[in-house]
PDB file of C-alpha atoms in Angstrom:
ATOM      1  CA  UNK A  23     -32.745  -7.767  -6.867  1.00 66.00           C
ATOM      2  CA  UNK A  24     -35.017  -9.070  -9.639  1.00 72.00           C
ATOM      3  CA  UNK A  25     -32.845  -7.173 -12.157  1.00 82.00           C
ATOM      4  CA  UNK A  26     -29.635  -8.662 -10.775  1.00 89.00           C
ATOM      5  CA  UNK A  27     -30.685 -12.322 -10.762  1.00 88.00           C
ATOM      6  CA  UNK A  28     -30.880 -12.521 -14.604  1.00 91.00           C
ATOM      7  CA  UNK A  29     -27.475 -10.830 -14.770  1.00 92.00           C
ATOM      8  CA  UNK A  30     -26.034 -13.457 -12.436  1.00 93.00           C
ATOM      9  CA  UNK A  31     -27.754 -16.238 -14.376  1.00 91.00           C
ATOM     10  CA  UNK A  32     -26.222 -14.975 -17.635  1.00 93.00           C
ATOM     11  CA  UNK A  33     -22.708 -14.067 -16.512  1.00 94.00           C
ATOM     12  CA  UNK A  34     -22.198 -15.951 -13.253  1.00 92.00           C
ATOM     13  CA  UNK A  35     -18.965 -15.271 -11.409  1.00 96.00           C
ATOM     14  CA  UNK A  36     -17.971 -12.582 -13.926  1.00 96.00           C
ATOM     15  CA  UNK A  37     -20.973 -10.461 -12.897  1.00 95.00           C
ATOM     16  CA  UNK A  38     -19.969 -10.711  -9.229  1.00 96.00           C
ATOM     17  CA  UNK A  39     -16.336  -9.903  -9.970  1.00 97.00           C
ATOM     18  CA  UNK A  40     -17.078  -7.036 -12.363  1.00 96.00           C
ATOM     19  CA  UNK A  41     -19.637  -5.133 -10.289  1.00 95.00           C
ATOM     20  CA  UNK A  42     -17.748  -5.526  -7.025  1.00 96.00           C
ATOM     21  CA  UNK A  43     -14.522  -4.394  -8.695  1.00 96.00           C
ATOM     22  CA  UNK A  44     -16.209  -1.294 -10.118  1.00 95.00           C
ATOM     23  CA  UNK A  45     -17.892  -0.465  -6.800  1.00 94.00           C
ATOM     24  CA  UNK A  46     -14.679  -0.826  -4.821  1.00 93.00           C
ATOM     25  CA  UNK A  47     -12.798   1.484  -7.197  1.00 92.00           C
ATOM     26  CA  UNK A  48     -15.201   4.260  -6.209  1.00 87.00           C
ATOM     27  CA  UNK A  49     -18.108   4.051  -8.675  1.00 88.00           C
ATOM     28  CA  UNK A  50     -21.439   3.450  -6.884  1.00 83.00           C
ATOM     29  CA  UNK A  51     -22.960   0.310  -8.420  1.00 89.00           C
ATOM     30  CA  UNK A  52     -24.937  -2.469  -6.660  1.00 88.00           C
ATOM     31  CA  UNK A  53     -21.936  -4.555  -5.615  1.00 90.00           C
ATOM     32  CA  UNK A  54     -23.562  -5.849  -2.452  1.00 89.00           C
ATOM     33  CA  UNK A  55     -26.752  -6.562  -4.389  1.00 90.00           C
ATOM     34  CA  UNK A  56     -25.010  -8.727  -6.972  1.00 94.00           C
ATOM     35  CA  UNK A  57     -23.200 -10.630  -4.212  1.00 94.00           C
ATOM     36  CA  UNK A  58     -26.514 -11.382  -2.499  1.00 92.00           C
ATOM     37  CA  UNK A  59     -28.143 -12.282  -5.824  1.00 93.00           C
ATOM     38  CA  UNK A  60     -25.312 -14.670  -6.691  1.00 94.00           C
ATOM     39  CA  UNK A  61     -25.493 -16.344  -3.266  1.00 93.00           C
ATOM     40  CA  UNK A  62     -29.264 -16.772  -3.620  1.00 92.00           C
ATOM     41  CA  UNK A  63     -28.820 -18.135  -7.146  1.00 92.00           C
ATOM     42  CA  UNK A  64     -26.214 -20.611  -5.899  1.00 92.00           C
ATOM     43  CA  UNK A  65     -28.520 -21.797  -3.105  1.00 90.00           C
ATOM     44  CA  UNK A  66     -31.539 -22.211  -5.384  1.00 88.00           C
ATOM     45  CA  UNK A  67     -30.074 -23.663  -8.558  1.00 89.00           C
ATOM     46  CA  UNK A  68     -26.605 -24.978  -7.630  1.00 86.00           C
ATOM     47  CA  UNK A  69     -25.422 -23.719 -11.019  1.00 91.00           C
ATOM     48  CA  UNK A  70     -22.913 -21.595  -9.109  1.00 93.00           C
ATOM     49  CA  UNK A  71     -20.716 -22.761  -6.258  1.00 95.00           C
ATOM     50  CA  UNK A  72     -20.989 -20.388  -3.304  1.00 94.00           C
ATOM     51  CA  UNK A  73     -17.291 -20.889  -2.508  1.00 96.00           C
ATOM     52  CA  UNK A  74     -16.348 -19.473  -5.915  1.00 97.00           C
ATOM     53  CA  UNK A  75     -18.903 -16.675  -5.504  1.00 96.00           C
ATOM     54  CA  UNK A  76     -17.183 -15.672  -2.262  1.00 97.00           C
ATOM     55  CA  UNK A  77     -13.736 -16.032  -3.820  1.00 97.00           C
ATOM     56  CA  UNK A  78     -14.649 -13.856  -6.807  1.00 97.00           C
ATOM     57  CA  UNK A  79     -16.284 -11.271  -4.557  1.00 96.00           C
ATOM     58  CA  UNK A  80     -13.361 -11.121  -2.112  1.00 97.00           C
ATOM     59  CA  UNK A  81     -10.772 -10.780  -4.878  1.00 97.00           C
ATOM     60  CA  UNK A  82     -12.764  -8.097  -6.703  1.00 97.00           C
ATOM     61  CA  UNK A  83     -13.382  -6.091  -3.513  1.00 96.00           C
ATOM     62  CA  UNK A  84      -9.704  -6.267  -2.625  1.00 97.00           C
ATOM     63  CA  UNK A  85      -8.392  -5.338  -6.082  1.00 97.00           C
ATOM     64  CA  UNK A  86     -10.959  -2.560  -6.559  1.00 95.00           C
ATOM     65  CA  UNK A  87     -10.011  -0.874  -3.289  1.00 95.00           C
ATOM     66  CA  UNK A  88      -6.325  -1.200  -4.213  1.00 96.00           C
ATOM     67  CA  UNK A  89      -7.002   0.634  -7.477  1.00 95.00           C
ATOM     68  CA  UNK A  90      -8.964   3.259  -5.530  1.00 92.00           C
ATOM     69  CA  UNK A  91      -6.007   3.594  -3.156  1.00 94.00           C
ATOM     70  CA  UNK A  92      -3.632   4.244  -6.059  1.00 94.00           C
ATOM     71  CA  UNK A  93      -6.021   6.829  -7.502  1.00 91.00           C
ATOM     72  CA  UNK A  94      -6.323   8.553  -4.133  1.00 89.00           C
ATOM     73  CA  UNK A  95      -2.571   8.423  -3.606  1.00 89.00           C
ATOM     74  CA  UNK A  96      -1.868  10.129  -6.923  1.00 88.00           C
ATOM     75  CA  UNK A  97      -4.792  12.247  -8.123  1.00 86.00           C
ATOM     76  CA  UNK A  98      -6.405  12.668  -4.703  1.00 78.00           C
ATOM     77  CA  UNK A  99      -3.311  14.103  -3.054  1.00 75.00           C
ATOM     78  CA  UNK A 100      -2.718  16.413  -6.012  1.00 78.00           C
ATOM     79  CA  UNK A 101      -6.303  17.709  -6.007  1.00 77.00           C
ATOM     80  CA  UNK A 102      -6.369  18.246  -2.242  1.00 74.00           C
ATOM     81  CA  UNK A 103      -3.053  20.071  -2.287  1.00 71.00           C
ATOM     82  CA  UNK A 104      -3.964  22.272  -5.228  1.00 75.00           C
ATOM     83  CA  UNK A 105      -7.630  23.015  -4.519  1.00 65.00           C
ATOM     84  CA  UNK A 106      -8.191  22.125  -0.861  1.00 66.00           C
ATOM     85  CA  UNK A 107      -7.638  25.715   0.241  1.00 66.00           C
ATOM     86  CA  UNK A 108     -10.788  26.778  -1.590  1.00 64.00           C
ATOM     87  CA  UNK A 109     -12.899  24.676   0.793  1.00 58.00           C
ATOM     88  CA  UNK A 110     -10.936  25.378   3.963  1.00 65.00           C
ATOM     89  CA  UNK A 111      -8.535  22.432   3.695  1.00 67.00           C
ATOM     90  CA  UNK A 112      -5.300  24.251   4.400  1.00 71.00           C
ATOM     91  CA  UNK A 113      -1.948  22.448   4.497  1.00 74.00           C
ATOM     92  CA  UNK A 114      -2.228  22.274   8.287  1.00 74.00           C
ATOM     93  CA  UNK A 115      -5.689  20.703   8.119  1.00 73.00           C
ATOM     94  CA  UNK A 116      -4.525  18.230   5.507  1.00 74.00           C
ATOM     95  CA  UNK A 117      -1.785  17.204   7.951  1.00 75.00           C
ATOM     96  CA  UNK A 118      -4.442  16.866  10.631  1.00 75.00           C
ATOM     97  CA  UNK A 119      -6.533  14.619   8.391  1.00 76.00           C
ATOM     98  CA  UNK A 120      -3.524  12.430   7.640  1.00 80.00           C
ATOM     99  CA  UNK A 121      -2.691  12.226  11.326  1.00 79.00           C
ATOM    100  CA  UNK A 122      -6.242  11.145  12.212  1.00 78.00           C
ATOM    101  CA  UNK A 123      -6.212   8.613   9.385  1.00 80.00           C
ATOM    102  CA  UNK A 124      -2.877   7.334  10.662  1.00 81.00           C
ATOM    103  CA  UNK A 125      -4.490   6.695  14.045  1.00 82.00           C
ATOM    104  CA  UNK A 126      -7.945   5.508  12.979  1.00 81.00           C
ATOM    105  CA  UNK A 127      -7.620   4.642   9.290  1.00 84.00           C
ATOM    106  CA  UNK A 128      -7.532   0.894   9.872  1.00 89.00           C
ATOM    107  CA  UNK A 129     -10.947   1.027  11.568  1.00 88.00           C
ATOM    108  CA  UNK A 130     -12.370   3.106   8.724  1.00 85.00           C
ATOM    109  CA  UNK A 131     -11.028   0.759   6.037  1.00 90.00           C
ATOM    110  CA  UNK A 132     -12.295  -2.373   7.788  1.00 92.00           C
ATOM    111  CA  UNK A 133     -15.644  -1.174   9.148  1.00 87.00           C
ATOM    112  CA  UNK A 134     -16.305   1.050   6.131  1.00 85.00           C
ATOM    113  CA  UNK A 135     -16.627  -2.114   4.051  1.00 89.00           C
ATOM    114  CA  UNK A 136     -19.975  -2.763   5.773  1.00 86.00           C
ATOM    115  CA  UNK A 137     -21.427   0.702   4.998  1.00 81.00           C
ATOM    116  CA  UNK A 138     -22.690   1.205   1.449  1.00 76.00           C
ATOM    117  CA  UNK A 139     -21.357   4.711   0.787  1.00 75.00           C
ATOM    118  CA  UNK A 140     -18.025   4.252   2.582  1.00 79.00           C
ATOM    119  CA  UNK A 141     -17.414   0.917   0.884  1.00 85.00           C
ATOM    120  CA  UNK A 142     -17.050   2.619  -2.495  1.00 86.00           C
ATOM    121  CA  UNK A 143     -14.596   5.297  -1.342  1.00 85.00           C
ATOM    122  CA  UNK A 144     -12.505   3.772   1.434  1.00 88.00           C
ATOM    123  CA  UNK A 145      -9.609   2.973  -0.916  1.00 90.00           C
ATOM    124  CA  UNK A 146      -9.567   6.509  -2.333  1.00 88.00           C
ATOM    125  CA  UNK A 147      -9.708   8.002   1.177  1.00 85.00           C
ATOM    126  CA  UNK A 148      -6.864   5.783   2.370  1.00 89.00           C
ATOM    127  CA  UNK A 149      -4.707   6.778  -0.585  1.00 90.00           C
ATOM    128  CA  UNK A 150      -5.488  10.495  -0.361  1.00 86.00           C
ATOM    129  CA  UNK A 151      -4.608  10.466   3.352  1.00 85.00           C
ATOM    130  CA  UNK A 152      -1.322   8.652   2.654  1.00 85.00           C
ATOM    131  CA  UNK A 153      -2.090   5.532   4.667  1.00 87.00           C
ATOM    132  CA  UNK A 154       0.907   3.191   4.554  1.00 88.00           C
ATOM    133  CA  UNK A 155       0.453   0.785   1.675  1.00 90.00           C
ATOM    134  CA  UNK A 156       1.518  -2.337   3.589  1.00 92.00           C
ATOM    135  CA  UNK A 157      -0.964  -1.586   6.362  1.00 91.00           C
ATOM    136  CA  UNK A 158      -3.662  -0.811   3.829  1.00 94.00           C
ATOM    137  CA  UNK A 159      -3.129  -4.076   1.958  1.00 95.00           C
ATOM    138  CA  UNK A 160      -3.502  -6.136   5.131  1.00 96.00           C
ATOM    139  CA  UNK A 161      -6.594  -4.328   6.452  1.00 95.00           C
ATOM    140  CA  UNK A 162      -8.151  -4.129   2.997  1.00 95.00           C
ATOM    141  CA  UNK A 163      -7.688  -7.860   2.412  1.00 97.00           C
ATOM    142  CA  UNK A 164      -9.121  -8.707   5.830  1.00 96.00           C
ATOM    143  CA  UNK A 165     -12.111  -6.401   5.356  1.00 95.00           C
ATOM    144  CA  UNK A 166     -12.837  -7.679   1.833  1.00 96.00           C
ATOM    145  CA  UNK A 167     -12.814 -11.334   2.884  1.00 97.00           C
ATOM    146  CA  UNK A 168     -14.817 -10.839   6.113  1.00 96.00           C
ATOM    147  CA  UNK A 169     -17.461  -8.628   4.472  1.00 95.00           C
ATOM    148  CA  UNK A 170     -17.870 -10.908   1.458  1.00 96.00           C
ATOM    149  CA  UNK A 171     -18.174 -14.035   3.602  1.00 95.00           C
ATOM    150  CA  UNK A 172     -20.619 -12.471   6.073  1.00 93.00           C
ATOM    151  CA  UNK A 173     -22.940 -11.071   3.393  1.00 92.00           C
ATOM    152  CA  UNK A 174     -22.601 -13.960   0.940  1.00 93.00           C
ATOM    153  CA  UNK A 175     -22.989 -16.779   3.460  1.00 93.00           C
ATOM    154  CA  UNK A 176     -25.927 -15.106   5.208  1.00 90.00           C
ATOM    155  CA  UNK A 177     -27.712 -14.727   1.865  1.00 89.00           C
ATOM    156  CA  UNK A 178     -26.851 -18.319   0.923  1.00 90.00           C
ATOM    157  CA  UNK A 179     -28.036 -19.806   4.227  1.00 87.00           C
ATOM    158  CA  UNK A 180     -31.002 -17.586   5.083  1.00 83.00           C
ATOM    159  CA  UNK A 181     -32.161 -16.611   1.588  1.00 75.00           C
ATOM    160  CA  UNK A 182     -34.987 -14.086   1.279  1.00 66.00           C
ATOM    161  CA  UNK A 183     -35.152 -13.659   5.056  1.00 64.00           C
ATOM    162  CA  UNK A 184     -31.696 -12.105   4.944  1.00 61.00           C
ATOM    163  CA  UNK A 185     -32.791  -9.579   2.294  1.00 60.00           C
ATOM    164  CA  UNK A 186     -35.654  -8.342   4.476  1.00 59.00           C
ATOM    165  CA  UNK A 187     -33.227  -7.941   7.396  1.00 59.00           C
ATOM    166  CA  UNK A 188     -30.310  -6.502   5.426  1.00 60.00           C
ATOM    167  CA  UNK A 189     -32.263  -3.534   4.061  1.00 64.00           C
ATOM    168  CA  UNK A 190     -33.120  -1.912   7.413  1.00 65.00           C
ATOM    169  CA  UNK A 191     -29.713  -2.969   8.753  1.00 61.00           C
ATOM    170  CA  UNK A 192     -27.997  -1.240   5.845  1.00 60.00           C
ATOM    171  CA  UNK A 193     -30.035   1.934   6.384  1.00 61.00           C
ATOM    172  CA  UNK A 194     -29.208   1.802  10.082  1.00 62.00           C
ATOM    173  CA  UNK A 195     -25.480   1.535   9.351  1.00 57.00           C
ATOM    174  CA  UNK A 196     -25.668   4.516   7.002  1.00 59.00           C
ATOM    175  CA  UNK A 197     -27.471   6.552   9.672  1.00 66.00           C
ATOM    176  CA  UNK A 198     -24.862   5.545  12.251  1.00 66.00           C
ATOM    177  CA  UNK A 199     -22.084   6.530   9.860  1.00 58.00           C
ATOM    178  CA  UNK A 200     -23.679   9.960   9.296  1.00 66.00           C
ATOM    179  CA  UNK A 201     -24.185  10.489  13.039  1.00 65.00           C
ATOM    180  CA  UNK A 202     -20.584   9.443  13.669  1.00 61.00           C
ATOM    181  CA  UNK A 203     -19.355  11.816  10.975  1.00 55.00           C
ATOM    182  CA  UNK A 204     -21.309  14.762  12.401  1.00 61.00           C
ATOM    183  CA  UNK A 205     -20.164  13.948  15.944  1.00 63.00           C
ATOM    184  CA  UNK A 206     -16.588  13.737  14.670  1.00 60.00           C
ATOM    185  CA  UNK A 207     -16.886  17.173  13.073  1.00 60.00           C
ATOM    186  CA  UNK A 208     -18.119  18.682  16.356  1.00 65.00           C
ATOM    187  CA  UNK A 209     -15.265  17.024  18.216  1.00 57.00           C
ATOM    188  CA  UNK A 210     -12.718  18.315  15.695  1.00 61.00           C
ATOM    189  CA  UNK A 211     -14.074  21.832  15.972  1.00 65.00           C
ATOM    190  CA  UNK A 212     -13.660  21.780  19.742  1.00 69.00           C
ATOM    191  CA  UNK A 213     -10.292  20.016  19.883  1.00 66.00           C
ATOM    192  CA  UNK A 214      -8.772  21.163  16.587  1.00 64.00           C
ATOM    193  CA  UNK A 215      -5.967  23.220  18.133  1.00 72.00           C
ATOM    194  CA  UNK A 216      -4.735  20.432  20.388  1.00 71.00           C
ATOM    195  CA  UNK A 217      -5.074  17.809  17.652  1.00 69.00           C
ATOM    196  CA  UNK A 218      -3.301  20.092  15.184  1.00 69.00           C
ATOM    197  CA  UNK A 219      -0.311  20.363  17.516  1.00 76.00           C
ATOM    198  CA  UNK A 220      -0.215  16.570  17.852  1.00 73.00           C
ATOM    199  CA  UNK A 221      -0.489  16.168  14.086  1.00 67.00           C
ATOM    200  CA  UNK A 222       2.279  18.652  13.361  1.00 70.00           C
ATOM    201  CA  UNK A 223       4.536  17.036  15.929  1.00 76.00           C
ATOM    202  CA  UNK A 224       3.886  13.561  14.515  1.00 69.00           C
ATOM    203  CA  UNK A 225       4.150  14.439  10.815  1.00 67.00           C
ATOM    204  CA  UNK A 226       6.539  17.361  10.683  1.00 68.00           C
ATOM    205  CA  UNK A 227       8.603  16.046  13.589  1.00 62.00           C
TER     206      UNK A 227
END
């Protein structure tokens, strides 16, 4: 955080917009950190307006995930189709993944915004799994605005106390995401045949 505060002091809203845009495209940079730093800076110095901090953060998060979606939709689909078989992702399993994303993708896009690792790749995942672009735009916009406002306003109102709480909370969310991922893999292994039939009927039908 002490490295990000001088960056915010020097570049203001541009620092918030730039880092959050880069993070949301799929490049892991401290997007959440710069949002918190900017909110703290706004509360302490009033040289930044927290409303514009939130606006810049929301717009950058939204646009970055949209770019990630386009990358996933083009390059991601091509890579999965061409090389997925080498890691067990057959055409049938790719259909299964798209079917599951069709059913649960909105939850992943919205809730993934609150988990550090997922936040960077949710747009790419949505694009690679061919999530409908209209649906993605709506859920992505909602997730970007809600996440930015929750994190930014909490940092602005509660200051350093929020930082001490957000660290263990962030670790806890990552652990929950990993546990959920592992549990999902076990469930897929046990129910893959039935789910595959549903996926084939929904996509091929």
